[in-house]
PDB file of C-alpha atoms in Angstrom:
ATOM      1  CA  UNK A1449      52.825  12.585  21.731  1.00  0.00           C
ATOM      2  CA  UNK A1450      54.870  14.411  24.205  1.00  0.00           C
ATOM      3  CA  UNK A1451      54.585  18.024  24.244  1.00  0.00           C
ATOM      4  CA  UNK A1452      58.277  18.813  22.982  1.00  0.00           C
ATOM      5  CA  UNK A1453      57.497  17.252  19.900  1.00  0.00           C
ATOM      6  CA  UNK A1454      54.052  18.622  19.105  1.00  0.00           C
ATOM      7  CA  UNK A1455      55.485  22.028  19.511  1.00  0.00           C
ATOM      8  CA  UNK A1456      58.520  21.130  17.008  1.00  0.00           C
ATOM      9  CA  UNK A1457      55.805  20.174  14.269  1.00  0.00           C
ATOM     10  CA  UNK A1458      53.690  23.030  14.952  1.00  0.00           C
ATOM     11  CA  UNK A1459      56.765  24.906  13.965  1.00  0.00           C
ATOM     12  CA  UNK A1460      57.815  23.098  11.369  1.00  0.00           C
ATOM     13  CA  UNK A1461      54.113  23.423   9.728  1.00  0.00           C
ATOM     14  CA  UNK A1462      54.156  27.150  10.475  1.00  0.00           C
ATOM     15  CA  UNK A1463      57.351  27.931   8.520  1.00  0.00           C
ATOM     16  CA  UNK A1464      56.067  26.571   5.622  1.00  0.00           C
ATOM     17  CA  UNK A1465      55.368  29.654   2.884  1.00  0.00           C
ATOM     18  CA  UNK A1466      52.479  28.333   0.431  1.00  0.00           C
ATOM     19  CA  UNK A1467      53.317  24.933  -0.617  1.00  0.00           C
ATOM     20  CA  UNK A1468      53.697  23.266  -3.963  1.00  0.00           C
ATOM     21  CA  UNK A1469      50.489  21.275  -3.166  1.00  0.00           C
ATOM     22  CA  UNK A1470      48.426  24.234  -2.292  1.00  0.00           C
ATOM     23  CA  UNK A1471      49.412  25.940  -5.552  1.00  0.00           C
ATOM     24  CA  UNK A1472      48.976  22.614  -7.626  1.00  0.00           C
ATOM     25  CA  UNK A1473      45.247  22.441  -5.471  1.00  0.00           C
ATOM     26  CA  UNK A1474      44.587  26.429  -6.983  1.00  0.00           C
ATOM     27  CA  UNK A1475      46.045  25.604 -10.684  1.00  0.00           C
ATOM     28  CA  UNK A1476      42.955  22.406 -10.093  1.00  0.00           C
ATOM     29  CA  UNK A1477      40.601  24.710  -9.083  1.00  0.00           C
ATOM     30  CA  UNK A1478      40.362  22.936  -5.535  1.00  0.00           C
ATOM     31  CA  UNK A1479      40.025  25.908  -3.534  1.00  0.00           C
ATOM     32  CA  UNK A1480      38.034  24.248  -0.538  1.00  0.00           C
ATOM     33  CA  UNK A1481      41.056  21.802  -0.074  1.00  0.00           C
ATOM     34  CA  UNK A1482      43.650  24.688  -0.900  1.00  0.00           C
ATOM     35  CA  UNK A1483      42.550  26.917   1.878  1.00  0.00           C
ATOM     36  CA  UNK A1484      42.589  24.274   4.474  1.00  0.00           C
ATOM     37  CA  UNK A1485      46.185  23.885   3.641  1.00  0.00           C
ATOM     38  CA  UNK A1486      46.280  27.554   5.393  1.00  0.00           C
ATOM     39  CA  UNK A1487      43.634  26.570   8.017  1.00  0.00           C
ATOM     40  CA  UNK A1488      45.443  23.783   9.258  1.00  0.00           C
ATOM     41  CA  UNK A1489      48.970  26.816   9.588  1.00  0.00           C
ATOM     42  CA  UNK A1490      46.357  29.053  11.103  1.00  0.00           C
ATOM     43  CA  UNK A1491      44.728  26.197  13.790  1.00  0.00           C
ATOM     44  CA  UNK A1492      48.652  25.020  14.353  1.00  0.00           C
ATOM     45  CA  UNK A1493      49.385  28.829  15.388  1.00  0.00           C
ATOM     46  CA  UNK A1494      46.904  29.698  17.624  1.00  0.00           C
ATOM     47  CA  UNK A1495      47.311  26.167  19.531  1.00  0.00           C
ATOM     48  CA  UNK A1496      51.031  26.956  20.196  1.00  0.00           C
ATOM     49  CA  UNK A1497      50.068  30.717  20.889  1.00  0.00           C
ATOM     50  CA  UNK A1498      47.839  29.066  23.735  1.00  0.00           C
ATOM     51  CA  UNK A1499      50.503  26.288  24.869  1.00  0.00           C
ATOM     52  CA  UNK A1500      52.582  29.335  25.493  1.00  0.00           C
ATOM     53  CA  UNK A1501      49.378  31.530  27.314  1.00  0.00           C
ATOM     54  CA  UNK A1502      49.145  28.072  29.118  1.00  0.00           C
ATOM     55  CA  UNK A1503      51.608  26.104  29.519  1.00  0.00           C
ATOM     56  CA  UNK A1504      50.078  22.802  27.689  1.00  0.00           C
ATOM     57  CA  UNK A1505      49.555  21.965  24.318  1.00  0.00           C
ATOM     58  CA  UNK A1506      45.719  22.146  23.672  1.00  0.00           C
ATOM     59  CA  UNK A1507      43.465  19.355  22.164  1.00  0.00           C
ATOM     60  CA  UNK A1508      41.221  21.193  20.446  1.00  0.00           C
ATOM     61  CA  UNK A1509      41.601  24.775  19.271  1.00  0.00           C
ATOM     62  CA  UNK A1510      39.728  27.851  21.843  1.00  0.00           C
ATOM     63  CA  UNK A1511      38.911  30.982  20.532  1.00  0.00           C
ATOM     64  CA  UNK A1512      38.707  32.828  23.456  1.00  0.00           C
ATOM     65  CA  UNK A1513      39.509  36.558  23.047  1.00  0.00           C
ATOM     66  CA  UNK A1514      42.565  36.133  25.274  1.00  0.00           C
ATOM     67  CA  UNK A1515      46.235  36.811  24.971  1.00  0.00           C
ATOM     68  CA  UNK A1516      47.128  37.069  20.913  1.00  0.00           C
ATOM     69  CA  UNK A1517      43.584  37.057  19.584  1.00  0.00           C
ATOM     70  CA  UNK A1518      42.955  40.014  22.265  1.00  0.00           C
ATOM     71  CA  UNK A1519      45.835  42.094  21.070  1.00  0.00           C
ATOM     72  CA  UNK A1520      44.542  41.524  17.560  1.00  0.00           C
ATOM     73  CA  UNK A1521      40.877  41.820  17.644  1.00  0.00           C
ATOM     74  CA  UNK A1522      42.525  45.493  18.904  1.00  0.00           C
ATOM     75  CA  UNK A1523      44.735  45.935  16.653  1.00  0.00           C
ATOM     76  CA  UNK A1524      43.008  44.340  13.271  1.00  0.00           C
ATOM     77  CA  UNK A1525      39.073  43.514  14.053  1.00  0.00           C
ATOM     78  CA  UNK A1526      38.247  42.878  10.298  1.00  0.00           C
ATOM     79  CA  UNK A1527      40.550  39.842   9.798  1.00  0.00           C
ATOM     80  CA  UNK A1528      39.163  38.102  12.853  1.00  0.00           C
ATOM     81  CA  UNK A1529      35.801  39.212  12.203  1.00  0.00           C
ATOM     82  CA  UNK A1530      36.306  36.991   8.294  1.00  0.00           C
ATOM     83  CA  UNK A1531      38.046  34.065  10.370  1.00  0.00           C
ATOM     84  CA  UNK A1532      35.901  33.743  13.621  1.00  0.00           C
ATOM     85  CA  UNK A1533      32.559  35.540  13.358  1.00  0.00           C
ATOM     86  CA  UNK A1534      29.080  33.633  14.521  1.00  0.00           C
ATOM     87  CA  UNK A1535      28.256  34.845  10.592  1.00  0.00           C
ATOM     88  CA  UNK A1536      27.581  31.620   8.358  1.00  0.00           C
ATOM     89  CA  UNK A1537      30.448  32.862   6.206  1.00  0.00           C
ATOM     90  CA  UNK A1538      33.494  32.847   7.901  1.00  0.00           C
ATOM     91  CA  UNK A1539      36.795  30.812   7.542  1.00  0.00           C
ATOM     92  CA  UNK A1540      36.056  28.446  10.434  1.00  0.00           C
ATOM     93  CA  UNK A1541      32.177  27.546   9.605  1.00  0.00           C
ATOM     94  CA  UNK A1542      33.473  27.215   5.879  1.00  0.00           C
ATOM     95  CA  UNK A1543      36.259  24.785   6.916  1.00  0.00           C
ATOM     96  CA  UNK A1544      33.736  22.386   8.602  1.00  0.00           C
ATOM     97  CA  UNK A1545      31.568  22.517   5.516  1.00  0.00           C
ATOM     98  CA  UNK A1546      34.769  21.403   3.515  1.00  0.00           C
ATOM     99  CA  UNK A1547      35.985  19.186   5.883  1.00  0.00           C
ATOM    100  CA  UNK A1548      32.441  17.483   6.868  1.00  0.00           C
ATOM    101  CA  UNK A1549      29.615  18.503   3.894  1.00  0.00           C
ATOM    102  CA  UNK A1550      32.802  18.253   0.807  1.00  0.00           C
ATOM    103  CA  UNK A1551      31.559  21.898   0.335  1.00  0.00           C
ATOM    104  CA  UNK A1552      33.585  23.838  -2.343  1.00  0.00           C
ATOM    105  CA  UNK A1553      34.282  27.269  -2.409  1.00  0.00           C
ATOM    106  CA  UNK A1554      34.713  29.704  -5.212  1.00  0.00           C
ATOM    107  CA  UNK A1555      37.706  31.509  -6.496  1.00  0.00           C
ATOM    108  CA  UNK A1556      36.664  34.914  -5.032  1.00  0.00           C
ATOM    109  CA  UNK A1557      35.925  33.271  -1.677  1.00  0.00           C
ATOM    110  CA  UNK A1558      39.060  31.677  -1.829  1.00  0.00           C
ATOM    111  CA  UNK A1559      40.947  35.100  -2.918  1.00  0.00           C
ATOM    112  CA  UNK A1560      38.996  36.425   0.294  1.00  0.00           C
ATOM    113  CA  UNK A1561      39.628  33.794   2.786  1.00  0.00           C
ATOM    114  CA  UNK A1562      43.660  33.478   1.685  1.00  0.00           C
ATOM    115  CA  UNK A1563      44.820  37.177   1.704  1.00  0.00           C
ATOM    116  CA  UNK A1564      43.120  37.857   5.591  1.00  0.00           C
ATOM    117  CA  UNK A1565      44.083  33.723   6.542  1.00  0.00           C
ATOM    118  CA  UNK A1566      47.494  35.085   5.547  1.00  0.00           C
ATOM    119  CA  UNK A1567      47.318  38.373   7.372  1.00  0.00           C
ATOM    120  CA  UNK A1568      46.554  35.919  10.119  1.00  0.00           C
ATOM    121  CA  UNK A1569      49.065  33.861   9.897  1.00  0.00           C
ATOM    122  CA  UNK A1570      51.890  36.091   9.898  1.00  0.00           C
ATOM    123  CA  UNK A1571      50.731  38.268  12.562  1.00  0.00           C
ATOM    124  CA  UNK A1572      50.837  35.059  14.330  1.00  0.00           C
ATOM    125  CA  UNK A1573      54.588  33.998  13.100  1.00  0.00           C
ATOM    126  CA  UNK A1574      55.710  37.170  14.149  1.00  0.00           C
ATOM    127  CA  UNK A1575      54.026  36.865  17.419  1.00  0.00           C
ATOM    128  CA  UNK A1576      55.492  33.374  17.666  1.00  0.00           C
ATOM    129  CA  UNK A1577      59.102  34.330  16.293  1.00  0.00           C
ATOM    130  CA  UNK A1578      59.311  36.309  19.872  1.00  0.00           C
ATOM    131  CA  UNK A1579      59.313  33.389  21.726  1.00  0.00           C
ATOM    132  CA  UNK A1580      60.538  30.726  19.207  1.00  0.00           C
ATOM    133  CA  UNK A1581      63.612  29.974  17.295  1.00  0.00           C
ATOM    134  CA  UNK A1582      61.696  28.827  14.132  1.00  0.00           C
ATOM    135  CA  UNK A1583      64.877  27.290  12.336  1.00  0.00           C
ATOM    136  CA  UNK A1584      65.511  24.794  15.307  1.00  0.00           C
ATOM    137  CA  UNK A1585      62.078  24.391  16.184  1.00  0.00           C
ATOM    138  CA  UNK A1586      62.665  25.369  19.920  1.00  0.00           C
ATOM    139  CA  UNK A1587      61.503  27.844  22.423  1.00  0.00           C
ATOM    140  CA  UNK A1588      64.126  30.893  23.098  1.00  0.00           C
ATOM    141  CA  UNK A1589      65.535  31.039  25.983  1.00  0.00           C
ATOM    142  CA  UNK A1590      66.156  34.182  28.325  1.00  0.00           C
ATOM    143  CA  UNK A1591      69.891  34.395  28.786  1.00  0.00           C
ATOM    144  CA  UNK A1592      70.969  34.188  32.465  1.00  0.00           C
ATOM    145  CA  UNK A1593      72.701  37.890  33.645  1.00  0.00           C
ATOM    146  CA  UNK A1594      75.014  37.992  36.438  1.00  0.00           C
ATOM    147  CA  UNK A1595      73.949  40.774  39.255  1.00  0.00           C
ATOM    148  CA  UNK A1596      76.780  43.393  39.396  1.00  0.00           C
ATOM    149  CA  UNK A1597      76.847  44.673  42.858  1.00  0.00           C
TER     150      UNK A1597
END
């Protein structure tokens, strides 16, 4: 998939506000499955944050404290520290269990998970929103200035 388009459905997955389904997977009681809906906005983000850091879209996602997740782990060390630790108990260790054990996860860790995930997540759209026109899916472009001598 050419990188263009990639970058137009990362976009289009990042606008989305919490979906029907994700509410309909909460009303269930499927939290596991319902937070992945906001992993897979979160793992979306920080793979066009790094195709802009970069220049290419990135197979797999790097946590690296670089660029964004630098600025952040400044700015707001608690909401990484619940998404990224090396602790057992964070987001990303939880989403493999879901994703590869069919772990579940409780209400309250779901609660947890959603309102720093969604901290997350909009730090990130905001971050984005600089360099992206979200509506059209495209990057913003600098307008040109004529020298004035």
């Amino acid at each position: 998939m050419r990188q263009q388009t990639k970058q137009k459905k990362t976009l289009l997955l990042l606008n989305l506000e919490v979906s029907d389904r994700m509410k309909d997977l909460v009303n269930k009681e499927e939290y596991g499955y319902a937070i992945l809906n906001l992993w897979n906005q979160i793992e979306a983000g920080l793979k066009l944050s790094r195709c802009i850091e970069k220049g290419a879209y990135p197979k797999n996602l790097d946590v690296r404290w670089t660029g964004f997740l630098k600025i952040l782990n400044e700015e707001m060390p608690e909401i990484l520290k619940v998404i990224f630790s090396k602790e057992q108990n964070c987001l990303w260790k939880i989403r493999n269990e879901i994703v590869h054990a069919n772990q579940t996860i409780s209400q309250e860790q779901y609660e947890q998970f959603y309102e720093k995930g969604n901290l997350l997540l909009n730090k990130l759209r905001e971050n984005l929103s600089l360099k992206y026109d979200f509506e059209n899916g495209l990057p913003k472009t600098k307008k040109k200035t004529k020298n004035r001598k």
